[in-house]
Coordinates of C-alpha atoms in Angstrom, one line a residue:
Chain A
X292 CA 0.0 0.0 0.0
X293 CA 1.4 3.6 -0.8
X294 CA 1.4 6.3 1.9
X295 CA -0.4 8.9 1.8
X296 CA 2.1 11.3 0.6
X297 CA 2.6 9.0 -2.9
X298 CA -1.1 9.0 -3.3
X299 CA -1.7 12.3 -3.1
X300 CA 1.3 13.0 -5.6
X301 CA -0.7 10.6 -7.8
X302 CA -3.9 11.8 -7.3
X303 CA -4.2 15.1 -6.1
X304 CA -3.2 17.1 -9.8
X305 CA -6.8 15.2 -10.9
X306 CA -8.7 16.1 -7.9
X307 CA -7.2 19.7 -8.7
X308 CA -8.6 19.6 -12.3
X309 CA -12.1 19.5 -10.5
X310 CA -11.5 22.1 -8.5
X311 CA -10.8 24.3 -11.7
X312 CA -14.7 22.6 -12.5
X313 CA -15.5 23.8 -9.2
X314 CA -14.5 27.6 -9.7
X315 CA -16.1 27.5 -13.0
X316 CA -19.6 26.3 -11.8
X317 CA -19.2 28.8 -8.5
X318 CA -18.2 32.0 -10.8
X319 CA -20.7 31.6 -13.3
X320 CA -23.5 30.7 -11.0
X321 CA -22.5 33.9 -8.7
X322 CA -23.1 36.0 -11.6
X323 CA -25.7 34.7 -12.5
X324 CA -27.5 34.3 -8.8
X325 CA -26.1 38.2 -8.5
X326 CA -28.2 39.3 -10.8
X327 CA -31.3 37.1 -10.3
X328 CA -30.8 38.3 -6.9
X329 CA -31.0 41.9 -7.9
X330 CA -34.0 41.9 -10.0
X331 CA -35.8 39.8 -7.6
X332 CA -35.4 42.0 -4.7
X333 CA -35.8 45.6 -6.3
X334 CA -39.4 43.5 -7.5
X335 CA -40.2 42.6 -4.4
X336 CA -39.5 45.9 -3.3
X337 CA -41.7 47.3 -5.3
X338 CA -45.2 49.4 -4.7
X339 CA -47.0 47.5 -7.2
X340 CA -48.3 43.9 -6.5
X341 CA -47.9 42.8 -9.8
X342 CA -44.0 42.8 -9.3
X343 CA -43.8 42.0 -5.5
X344 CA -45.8 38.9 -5.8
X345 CA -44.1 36.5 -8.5
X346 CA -41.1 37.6 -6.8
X347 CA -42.2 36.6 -3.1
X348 CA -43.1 33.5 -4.9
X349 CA -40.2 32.5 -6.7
X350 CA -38.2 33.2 -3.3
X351 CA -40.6 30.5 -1.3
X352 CA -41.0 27.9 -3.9
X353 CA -36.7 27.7 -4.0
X354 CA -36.1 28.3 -0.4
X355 CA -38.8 25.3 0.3
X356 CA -37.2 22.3 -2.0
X357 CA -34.0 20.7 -1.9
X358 CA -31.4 21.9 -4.2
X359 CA -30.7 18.4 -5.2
X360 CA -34.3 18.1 -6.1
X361 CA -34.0 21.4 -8.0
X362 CA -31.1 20.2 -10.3
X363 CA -32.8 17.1 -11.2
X364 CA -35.6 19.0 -12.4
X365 CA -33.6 21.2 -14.6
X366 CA -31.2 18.6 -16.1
X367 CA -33.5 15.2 -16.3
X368 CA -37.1 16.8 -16.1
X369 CA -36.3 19.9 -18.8
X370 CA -35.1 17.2 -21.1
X371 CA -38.3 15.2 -21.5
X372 CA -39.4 18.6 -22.7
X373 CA -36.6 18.8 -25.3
X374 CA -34.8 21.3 -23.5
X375 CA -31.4 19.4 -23.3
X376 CA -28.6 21.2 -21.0
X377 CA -25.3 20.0 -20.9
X378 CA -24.2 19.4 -17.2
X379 CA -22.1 21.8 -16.5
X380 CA -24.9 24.5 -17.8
X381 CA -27.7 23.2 -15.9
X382 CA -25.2 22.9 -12.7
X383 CA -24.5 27.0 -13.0
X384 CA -28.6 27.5 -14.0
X385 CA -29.7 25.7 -11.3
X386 CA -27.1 26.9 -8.5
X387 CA -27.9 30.7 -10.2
X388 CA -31.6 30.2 -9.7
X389 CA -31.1 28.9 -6.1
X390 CA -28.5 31.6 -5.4
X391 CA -30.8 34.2 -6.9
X392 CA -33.5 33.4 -4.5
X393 CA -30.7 33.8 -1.7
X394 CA -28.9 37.0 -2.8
X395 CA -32.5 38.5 -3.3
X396 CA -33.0 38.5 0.5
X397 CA -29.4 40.0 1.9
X398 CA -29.7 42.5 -1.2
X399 CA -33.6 43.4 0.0
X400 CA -31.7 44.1 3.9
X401 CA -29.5 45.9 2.6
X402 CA -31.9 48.4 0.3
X403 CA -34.2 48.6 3.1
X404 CA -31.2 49.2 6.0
X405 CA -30.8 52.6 3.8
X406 CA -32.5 55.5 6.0
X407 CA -35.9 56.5 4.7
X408 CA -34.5 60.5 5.0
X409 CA -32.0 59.3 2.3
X410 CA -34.1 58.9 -0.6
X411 CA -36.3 61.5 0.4
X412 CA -32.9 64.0 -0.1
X413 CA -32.3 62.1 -3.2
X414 CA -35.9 62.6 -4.7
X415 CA -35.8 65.8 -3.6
X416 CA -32.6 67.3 -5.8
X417 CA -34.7 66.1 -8.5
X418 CA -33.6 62.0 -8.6
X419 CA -35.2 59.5 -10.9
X420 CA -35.7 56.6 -9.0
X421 CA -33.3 54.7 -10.9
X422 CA -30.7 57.3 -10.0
X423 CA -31.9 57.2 -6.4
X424 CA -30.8 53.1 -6.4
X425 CA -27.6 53.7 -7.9
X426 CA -26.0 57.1 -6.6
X427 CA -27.5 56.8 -2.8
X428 CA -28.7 53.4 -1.7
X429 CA -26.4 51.0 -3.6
X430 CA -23.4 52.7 -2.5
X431 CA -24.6 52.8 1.2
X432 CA -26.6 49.2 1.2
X433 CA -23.2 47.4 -0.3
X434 CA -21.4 47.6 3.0
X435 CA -23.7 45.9 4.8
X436 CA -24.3 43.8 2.0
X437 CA -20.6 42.6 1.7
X438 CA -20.3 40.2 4.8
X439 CA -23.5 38.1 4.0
X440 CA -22.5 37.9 0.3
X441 CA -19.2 36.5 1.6
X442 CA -21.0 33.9 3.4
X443 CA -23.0 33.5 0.9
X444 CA -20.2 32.6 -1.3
X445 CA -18.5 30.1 0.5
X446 CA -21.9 28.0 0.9
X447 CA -21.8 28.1 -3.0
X448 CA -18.7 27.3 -3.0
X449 CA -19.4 23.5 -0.8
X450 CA -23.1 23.4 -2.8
X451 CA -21.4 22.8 -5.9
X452 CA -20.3 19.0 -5.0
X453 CA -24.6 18.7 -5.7
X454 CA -23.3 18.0 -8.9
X455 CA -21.3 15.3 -9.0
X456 CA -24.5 13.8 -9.0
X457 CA -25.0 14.5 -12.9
X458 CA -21.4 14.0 -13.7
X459 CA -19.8 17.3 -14.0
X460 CA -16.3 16.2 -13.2
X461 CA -15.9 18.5 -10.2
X462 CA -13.8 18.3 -6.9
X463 CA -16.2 15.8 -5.6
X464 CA -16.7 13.7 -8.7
X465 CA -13.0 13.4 -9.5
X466 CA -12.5 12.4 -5.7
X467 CA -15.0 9.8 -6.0
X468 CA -13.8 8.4 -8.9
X469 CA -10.2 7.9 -7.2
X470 CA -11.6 6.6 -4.0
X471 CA -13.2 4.1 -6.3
X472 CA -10.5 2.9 -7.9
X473 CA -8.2 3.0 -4.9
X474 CA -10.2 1.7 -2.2
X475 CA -8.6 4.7 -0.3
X476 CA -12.0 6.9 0.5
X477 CA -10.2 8.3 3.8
X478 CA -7.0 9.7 2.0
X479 CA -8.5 10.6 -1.3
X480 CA -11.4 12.3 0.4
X481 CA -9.2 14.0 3.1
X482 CA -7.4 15.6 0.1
X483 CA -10.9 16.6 -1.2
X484 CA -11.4 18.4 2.1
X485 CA -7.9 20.1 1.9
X486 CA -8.8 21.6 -1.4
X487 CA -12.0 22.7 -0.5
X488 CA -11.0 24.1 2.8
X489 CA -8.2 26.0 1.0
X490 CA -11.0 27.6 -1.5
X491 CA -13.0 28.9 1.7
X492 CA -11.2 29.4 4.4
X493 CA -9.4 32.5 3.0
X494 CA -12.9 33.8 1.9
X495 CA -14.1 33.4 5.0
X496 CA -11.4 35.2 6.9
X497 CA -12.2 38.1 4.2
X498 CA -16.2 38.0 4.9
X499 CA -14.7 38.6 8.8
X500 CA -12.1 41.3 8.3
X501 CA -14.9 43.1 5.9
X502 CA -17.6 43.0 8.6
X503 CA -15.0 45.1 10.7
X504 CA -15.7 48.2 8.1
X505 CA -19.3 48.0 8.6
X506 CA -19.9 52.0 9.4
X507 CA -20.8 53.0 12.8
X508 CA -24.1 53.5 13.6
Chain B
X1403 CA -20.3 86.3 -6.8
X1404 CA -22.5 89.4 -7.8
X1405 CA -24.1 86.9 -10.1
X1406 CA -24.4 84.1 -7.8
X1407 CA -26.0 86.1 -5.8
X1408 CA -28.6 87.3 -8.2
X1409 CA -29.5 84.5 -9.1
X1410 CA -33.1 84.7 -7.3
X1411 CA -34.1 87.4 -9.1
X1412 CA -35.4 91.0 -8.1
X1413 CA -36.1 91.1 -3.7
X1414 CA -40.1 90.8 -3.1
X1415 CA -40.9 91.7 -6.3
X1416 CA -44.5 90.3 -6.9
X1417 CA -45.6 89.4 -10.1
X1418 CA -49.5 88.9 -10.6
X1419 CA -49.3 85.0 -11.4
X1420 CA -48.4 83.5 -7.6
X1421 CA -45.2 81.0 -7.9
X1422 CA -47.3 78.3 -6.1
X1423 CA -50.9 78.2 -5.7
X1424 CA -52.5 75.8 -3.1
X1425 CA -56.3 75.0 -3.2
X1426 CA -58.3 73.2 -0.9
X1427 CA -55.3 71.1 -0.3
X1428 CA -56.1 67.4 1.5
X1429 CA -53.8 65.0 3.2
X1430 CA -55.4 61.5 4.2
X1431 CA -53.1 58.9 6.0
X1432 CA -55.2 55.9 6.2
X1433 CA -58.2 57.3 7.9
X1434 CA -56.6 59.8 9.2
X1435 CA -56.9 63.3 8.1
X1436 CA -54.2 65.9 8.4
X1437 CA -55.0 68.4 5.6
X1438 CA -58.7 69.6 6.0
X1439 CA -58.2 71.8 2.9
X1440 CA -55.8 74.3 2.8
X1441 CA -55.5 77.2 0.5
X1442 CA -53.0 79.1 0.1
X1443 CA -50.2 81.5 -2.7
X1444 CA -47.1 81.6 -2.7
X1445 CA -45.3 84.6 -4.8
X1446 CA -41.9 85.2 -6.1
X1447 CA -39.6 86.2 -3.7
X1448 CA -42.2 85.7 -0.8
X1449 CA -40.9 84.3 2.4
X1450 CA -43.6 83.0 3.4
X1451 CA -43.4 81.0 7.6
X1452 CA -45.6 77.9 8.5
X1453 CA -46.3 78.1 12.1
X1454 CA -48.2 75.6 14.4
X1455 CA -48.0 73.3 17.1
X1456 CA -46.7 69.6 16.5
X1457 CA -48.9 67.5 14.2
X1458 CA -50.7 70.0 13.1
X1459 CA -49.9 68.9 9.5
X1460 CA -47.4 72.1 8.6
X1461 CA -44.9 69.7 7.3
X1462 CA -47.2 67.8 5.5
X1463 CA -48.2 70.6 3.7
X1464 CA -44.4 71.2 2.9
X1465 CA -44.1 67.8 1.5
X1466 CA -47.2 67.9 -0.6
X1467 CA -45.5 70.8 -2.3
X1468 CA -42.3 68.7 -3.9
X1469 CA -44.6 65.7 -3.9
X1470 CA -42.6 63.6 -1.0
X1471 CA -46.1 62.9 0.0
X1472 CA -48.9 62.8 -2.8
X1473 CA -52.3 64.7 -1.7
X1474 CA -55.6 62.5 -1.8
X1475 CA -57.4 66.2 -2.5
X1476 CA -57.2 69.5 -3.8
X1477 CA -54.7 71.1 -6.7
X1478 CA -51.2 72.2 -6.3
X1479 CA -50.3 74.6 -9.1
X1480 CA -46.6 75.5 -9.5
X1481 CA -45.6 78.8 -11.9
X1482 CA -49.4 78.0 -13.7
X1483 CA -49.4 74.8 -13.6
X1484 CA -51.3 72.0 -11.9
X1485 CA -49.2 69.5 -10.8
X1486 CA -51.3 66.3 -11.7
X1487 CA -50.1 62.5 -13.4
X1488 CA -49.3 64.2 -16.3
X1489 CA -46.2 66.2 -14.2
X1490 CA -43.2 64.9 -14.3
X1491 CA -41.8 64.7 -10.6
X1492 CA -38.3 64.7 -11.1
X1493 CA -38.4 68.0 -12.8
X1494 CA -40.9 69.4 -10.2
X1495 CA -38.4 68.8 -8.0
X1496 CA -35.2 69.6 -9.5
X1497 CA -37.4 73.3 -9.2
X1498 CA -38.2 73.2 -5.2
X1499 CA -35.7 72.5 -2.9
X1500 CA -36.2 71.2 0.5
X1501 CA -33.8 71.1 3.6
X1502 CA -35.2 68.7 6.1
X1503 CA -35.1 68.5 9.9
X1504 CA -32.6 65.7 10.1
X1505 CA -30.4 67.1 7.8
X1506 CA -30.0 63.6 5.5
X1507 CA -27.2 64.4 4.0
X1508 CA -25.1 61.7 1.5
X1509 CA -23.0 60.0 4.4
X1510 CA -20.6 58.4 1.7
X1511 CA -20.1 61.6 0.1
X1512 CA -18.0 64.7 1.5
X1513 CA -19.6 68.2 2.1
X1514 CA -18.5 69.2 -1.8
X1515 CA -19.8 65.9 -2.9
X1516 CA -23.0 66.5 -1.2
X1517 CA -23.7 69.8 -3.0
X1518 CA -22.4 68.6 -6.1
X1519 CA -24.7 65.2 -6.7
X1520 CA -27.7 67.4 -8.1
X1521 CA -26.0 69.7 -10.7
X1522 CA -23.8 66.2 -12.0
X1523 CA -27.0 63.9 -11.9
X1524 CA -29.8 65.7 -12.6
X1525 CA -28.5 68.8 -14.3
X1526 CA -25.7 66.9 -16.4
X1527 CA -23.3 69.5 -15.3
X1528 CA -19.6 69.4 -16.4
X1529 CA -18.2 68.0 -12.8
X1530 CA -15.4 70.8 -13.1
X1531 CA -18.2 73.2 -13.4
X1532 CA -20.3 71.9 -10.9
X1533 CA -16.9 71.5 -8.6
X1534 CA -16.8 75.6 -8.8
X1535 CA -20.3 76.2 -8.2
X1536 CA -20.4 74.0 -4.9
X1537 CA -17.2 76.0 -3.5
X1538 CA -18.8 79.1 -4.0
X1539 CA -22.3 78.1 -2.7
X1540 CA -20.2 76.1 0.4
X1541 CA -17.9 79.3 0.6
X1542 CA -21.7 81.3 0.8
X1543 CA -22.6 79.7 3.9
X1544 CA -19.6 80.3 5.4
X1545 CA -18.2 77.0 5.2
X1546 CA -14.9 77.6 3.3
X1547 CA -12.2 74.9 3.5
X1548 CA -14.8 72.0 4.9
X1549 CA -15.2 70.8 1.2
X1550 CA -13.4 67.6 1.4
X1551 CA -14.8 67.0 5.1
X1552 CA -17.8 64.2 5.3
X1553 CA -20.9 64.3 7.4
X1554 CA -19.5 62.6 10.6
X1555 CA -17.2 65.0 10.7
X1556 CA -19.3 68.3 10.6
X1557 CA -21.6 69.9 13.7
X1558 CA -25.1 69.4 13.5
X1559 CA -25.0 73.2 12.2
X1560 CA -22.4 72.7 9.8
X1561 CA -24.2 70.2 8.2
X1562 CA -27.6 71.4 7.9
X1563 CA -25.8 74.6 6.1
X1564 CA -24.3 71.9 3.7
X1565 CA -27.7 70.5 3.2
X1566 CA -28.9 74.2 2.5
X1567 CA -25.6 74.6 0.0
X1568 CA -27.0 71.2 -1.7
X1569 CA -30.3 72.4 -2.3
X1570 CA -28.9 75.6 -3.7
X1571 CA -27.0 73.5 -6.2
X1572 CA -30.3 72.9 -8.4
X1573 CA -30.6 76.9 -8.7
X1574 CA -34.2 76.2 -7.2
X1575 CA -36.9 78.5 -7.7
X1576 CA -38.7 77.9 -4.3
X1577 CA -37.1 76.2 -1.2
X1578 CA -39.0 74.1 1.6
X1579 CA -37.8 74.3 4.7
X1580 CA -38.8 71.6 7.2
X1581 CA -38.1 72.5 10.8
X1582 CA -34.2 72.9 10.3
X1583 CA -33.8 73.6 13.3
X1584 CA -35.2 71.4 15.1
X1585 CA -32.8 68.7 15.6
X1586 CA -29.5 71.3 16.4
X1587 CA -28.4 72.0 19.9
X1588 CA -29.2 75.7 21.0
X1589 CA -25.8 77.3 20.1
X1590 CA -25.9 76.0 16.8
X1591 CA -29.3 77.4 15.8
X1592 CA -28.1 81.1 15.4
X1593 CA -25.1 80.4 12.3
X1594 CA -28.0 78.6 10.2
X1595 CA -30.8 81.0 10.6
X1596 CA -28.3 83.8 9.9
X1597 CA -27.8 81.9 6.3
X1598 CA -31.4 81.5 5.8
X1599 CA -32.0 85.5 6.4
X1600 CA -29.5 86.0 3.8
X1601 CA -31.3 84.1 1.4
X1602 CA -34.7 85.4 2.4
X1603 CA -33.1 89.1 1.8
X1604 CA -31.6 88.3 -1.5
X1605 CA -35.2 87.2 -2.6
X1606 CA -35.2 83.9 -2.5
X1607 CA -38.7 81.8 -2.2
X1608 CA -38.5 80.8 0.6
X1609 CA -41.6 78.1 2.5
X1610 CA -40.5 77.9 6.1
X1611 CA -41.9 75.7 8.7
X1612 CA -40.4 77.1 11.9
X1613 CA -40.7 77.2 15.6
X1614 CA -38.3 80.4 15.5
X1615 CA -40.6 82.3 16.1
X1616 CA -37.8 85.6 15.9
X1617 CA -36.7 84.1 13.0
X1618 CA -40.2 83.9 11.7
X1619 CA -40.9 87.8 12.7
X1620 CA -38.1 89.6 11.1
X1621 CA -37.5 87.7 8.0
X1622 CA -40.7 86.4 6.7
X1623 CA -43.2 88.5 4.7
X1624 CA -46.1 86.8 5.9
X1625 CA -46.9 84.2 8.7
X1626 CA -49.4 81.1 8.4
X1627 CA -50.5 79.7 11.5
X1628 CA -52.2 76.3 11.1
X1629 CA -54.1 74.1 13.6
X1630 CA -55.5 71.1 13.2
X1631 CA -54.6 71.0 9.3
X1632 CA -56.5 74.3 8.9
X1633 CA -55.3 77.9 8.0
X1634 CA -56.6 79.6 10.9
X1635 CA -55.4 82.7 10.3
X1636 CA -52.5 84.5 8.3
X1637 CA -50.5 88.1 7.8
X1638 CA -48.0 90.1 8.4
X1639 CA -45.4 89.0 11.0
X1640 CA -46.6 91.8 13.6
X1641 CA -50.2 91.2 13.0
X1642 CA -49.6 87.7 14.0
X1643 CA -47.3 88.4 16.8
X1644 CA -48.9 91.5 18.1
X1645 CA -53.1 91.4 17.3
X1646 CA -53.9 87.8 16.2
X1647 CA -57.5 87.9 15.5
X1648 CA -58.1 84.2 17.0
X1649 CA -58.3 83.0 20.2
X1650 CA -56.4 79.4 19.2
X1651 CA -53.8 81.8 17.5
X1652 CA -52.9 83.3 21.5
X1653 CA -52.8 80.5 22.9
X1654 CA -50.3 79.0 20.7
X1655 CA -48.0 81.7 21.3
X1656 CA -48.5 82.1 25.0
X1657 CA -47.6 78.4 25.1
X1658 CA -44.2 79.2 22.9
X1659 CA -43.2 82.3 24.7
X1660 CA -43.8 80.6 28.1
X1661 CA -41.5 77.9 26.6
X1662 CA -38.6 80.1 25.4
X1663 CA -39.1 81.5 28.6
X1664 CA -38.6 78.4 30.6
X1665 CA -35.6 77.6 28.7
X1666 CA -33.9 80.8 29.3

């Protein structure tokens, strides 16, 4: 039996090509859920019904199933309607939607954290509202926005081993693969771990340090 | 700086068309009434003060004006016209200023940046331009060399003369004024009243919903005095001060004397 140090100098440069998989799925989905997230919580911000209610609904429906559940319906139940996604695209669609649903709620904090008196000043020099969201509550909201984002991103980050489970050669497939051929779960899956906890940890010591600049009061 | 301070046009001069015309104004919150119809104009140059006890509904009536609250009755004309859906509210109030109580000024942006968010955004001014136009206006009230300084860093006075600078910005043609006062600490009342009496005598429009009542008696042109989200009676400062026709007018400024007097 090899020690631990050959395996990993054996294994570990094809556990590393997942994690590349891994960065991919968790980049594009966090655009993708940034944005979902943005729309949905300036619509369920808003006055008029219409807008606040598909988006309050769209928030429940993904926040009450599984997100394993989720990607099953979007890679194997899309494609008995013909709409065929490779893996790796309904991997970042379906983390997006979930982190969309997410995002929407620390991104509706923050806008409502923003003093009332704020955008009344804003409005009052004359603002559009769309001006009022970008010059005066954006910049004041993304602060306190920052820390649970960072959070936020490191769950991502651990969610994506979901999809190992339609064969998107990621850290956790690749891993899997190795521990069965090798019979070596324990090593090959400890080396897993390292990797992921190297992808997290120093975003979760950022998330910390940035929850330090949080204005005063 | 002759210009700039020109720039409101000739001191109480009253032409026949009133800047702002209020009729039968009416404010409903819920069931709750705070504007019982109020009627009131508003001409160029006028400096006109909004008196009253608390929740009376004077600063409602400021904020129907810009349209920070929307009336449930009545019409609102500004320069001739009625304010209605067809009025586009960013330009209404591009053209009224307001200063608020609680100064909400732009904490992520210094005292210069403050002043010059309107002319950049709204106006599409050069920032250069606008960069000049904010020193002098910050320089006007008297707050030379705080340009780069932000909010946290400024008095409670300091800042509310900012927030004055930053309405200033938009070259209004009518400015609200919504207890600015209020929220300072005694000492710090006197520098921005002496900057609002500047503007008032360079002929600025001036709305001003006050407790000052010395402020209210030597630099408005006419005082309101609402109870209950009614007019109850208005004129010139000494009328009001010194023969108010009502009885509810007396006692609300025997319980404000008595007050001031308290404090002193």
């Amino acid at each position: 039996m090899d020690s631990f140090l050959v395996l990993g100098q054996k294994y570990f440069p094809y556990i590393l090509k997942g994690a590349v998989v891994t960065v991919e799925i968790t980049v594009g989905s966090l655009i993708l859920g940034t944005v979902i997230g943005m729309v949905i919580a300036i619509a369920r911000l808003s006055k008029h019904a219409i807008c606040s209610w598909p988006a309050a609904i769209y928030v429940e429906i993904i926040r009450d199933t599984p997100a394993l559940l989720q990607l099953f319906i979007i890679y194997f139940g899309l494609a008995g309607y013909g709409i065929k996604l490779d893996p790796l695209s309904a991997s970042i669609l379906t983390l997006g939607i979930i982190g969309g649903a997410y995002l929407s709620e620390v991104f509706r904090a923050g806008i409502q954290s923003v003093e009332r008196g704020q955008i009344e000043a804003a409005l009052s020099i004359g603002m559009r509202d769309h001006q009022v969201m970008r010059r005066v509550i954006l910049p004041q909201a993304f602060l306190l926005i920052l820390p649970p984002f960072g959070n936020f991103l490191i769950a991502l980050i651990k969610d994506t081993s979901l999809v190992l489970t339609i064969s998107v050669p990621e850290i956790m497939y690749q891993s899997y693969n190795v521990a069965s051929q090798t019979y070596r779960s324990m090593e090959v899956y400890a080396l897993a771990a390292i990797i992921y906890f190297g992808l997290c940890f120093p975003l979760s010591r950022f998330a910390k340090w940035l929850e330090k600049l949080r204005p005063p009061p | 700086m002759i210009s700039s301070l020109n720039q409101f046009g000739p001191t109480g001069a009253q032409s026949p068309m009133p800047q702002i015309r209020i009729e039968d104004l009416k404010k409903q919150f819920g069931t709750l009434e705070v504007l019982h119809g109020i009627s009131l104009d508003v001409h160029r140059g006028e400096v006109v003060a909004i008196i009253g006890a608390s929740g009376s509904g004077k600063s409602t009536l400021l904020r129907c004006l810009n349209h920070l609250e929307i009336p449930t009755g009545g019409r609102i004309y500004f320069e001739g016209r009625l304010i209605d859906k067809q009025y586009d509210l960013a330009e209404l109030r591009a053209e009224i200023g307001m200063v608020f109580q609680h100064f909400n000024l732009f904490p992520h942006r210094t005292a210069l940046g403050n002043v010059i968010e309107g002319p950049i955004i709204v106006r599409k001014m050069e920032r250069v331009q606008a960069a000049e136009v904010g020193r002098q206006l910050l320089a006007r009230v008297g707050l030379k060399g705080k340009e780069d300084t932000y909010p946290s860093q400024l008095s409670g006075g300091q800042k509310q003369r900012v927030a004055i600078a930053r309405a200033l910005a938009m070259n209004p043609k009518v400015v609200l004024f919504d207890e600015v006062t209020s929220a300072l600490d005694p000492e710090l009342i006197g520098e921005v009243l002496a900057v609002m009496r500047d503007l008032a005598h360079q002929g600025l429009t001036m709305l001003v919903v006050t407790h000052e009542m010395g402020f209210a008696q030597e630099a408005a042109h006419r005082v309101v005095f609402i109870d209950q989200g009614k007019i109850v009676e208005q004129g010139k400062p000494e009328q009001i001060f010194r023969t108010p026709s009502y009885q509810r007018t007396r006692v609300f400024l025997k319980a404000v004397i008595d007050k001031v007097i308290m404090q002193e």
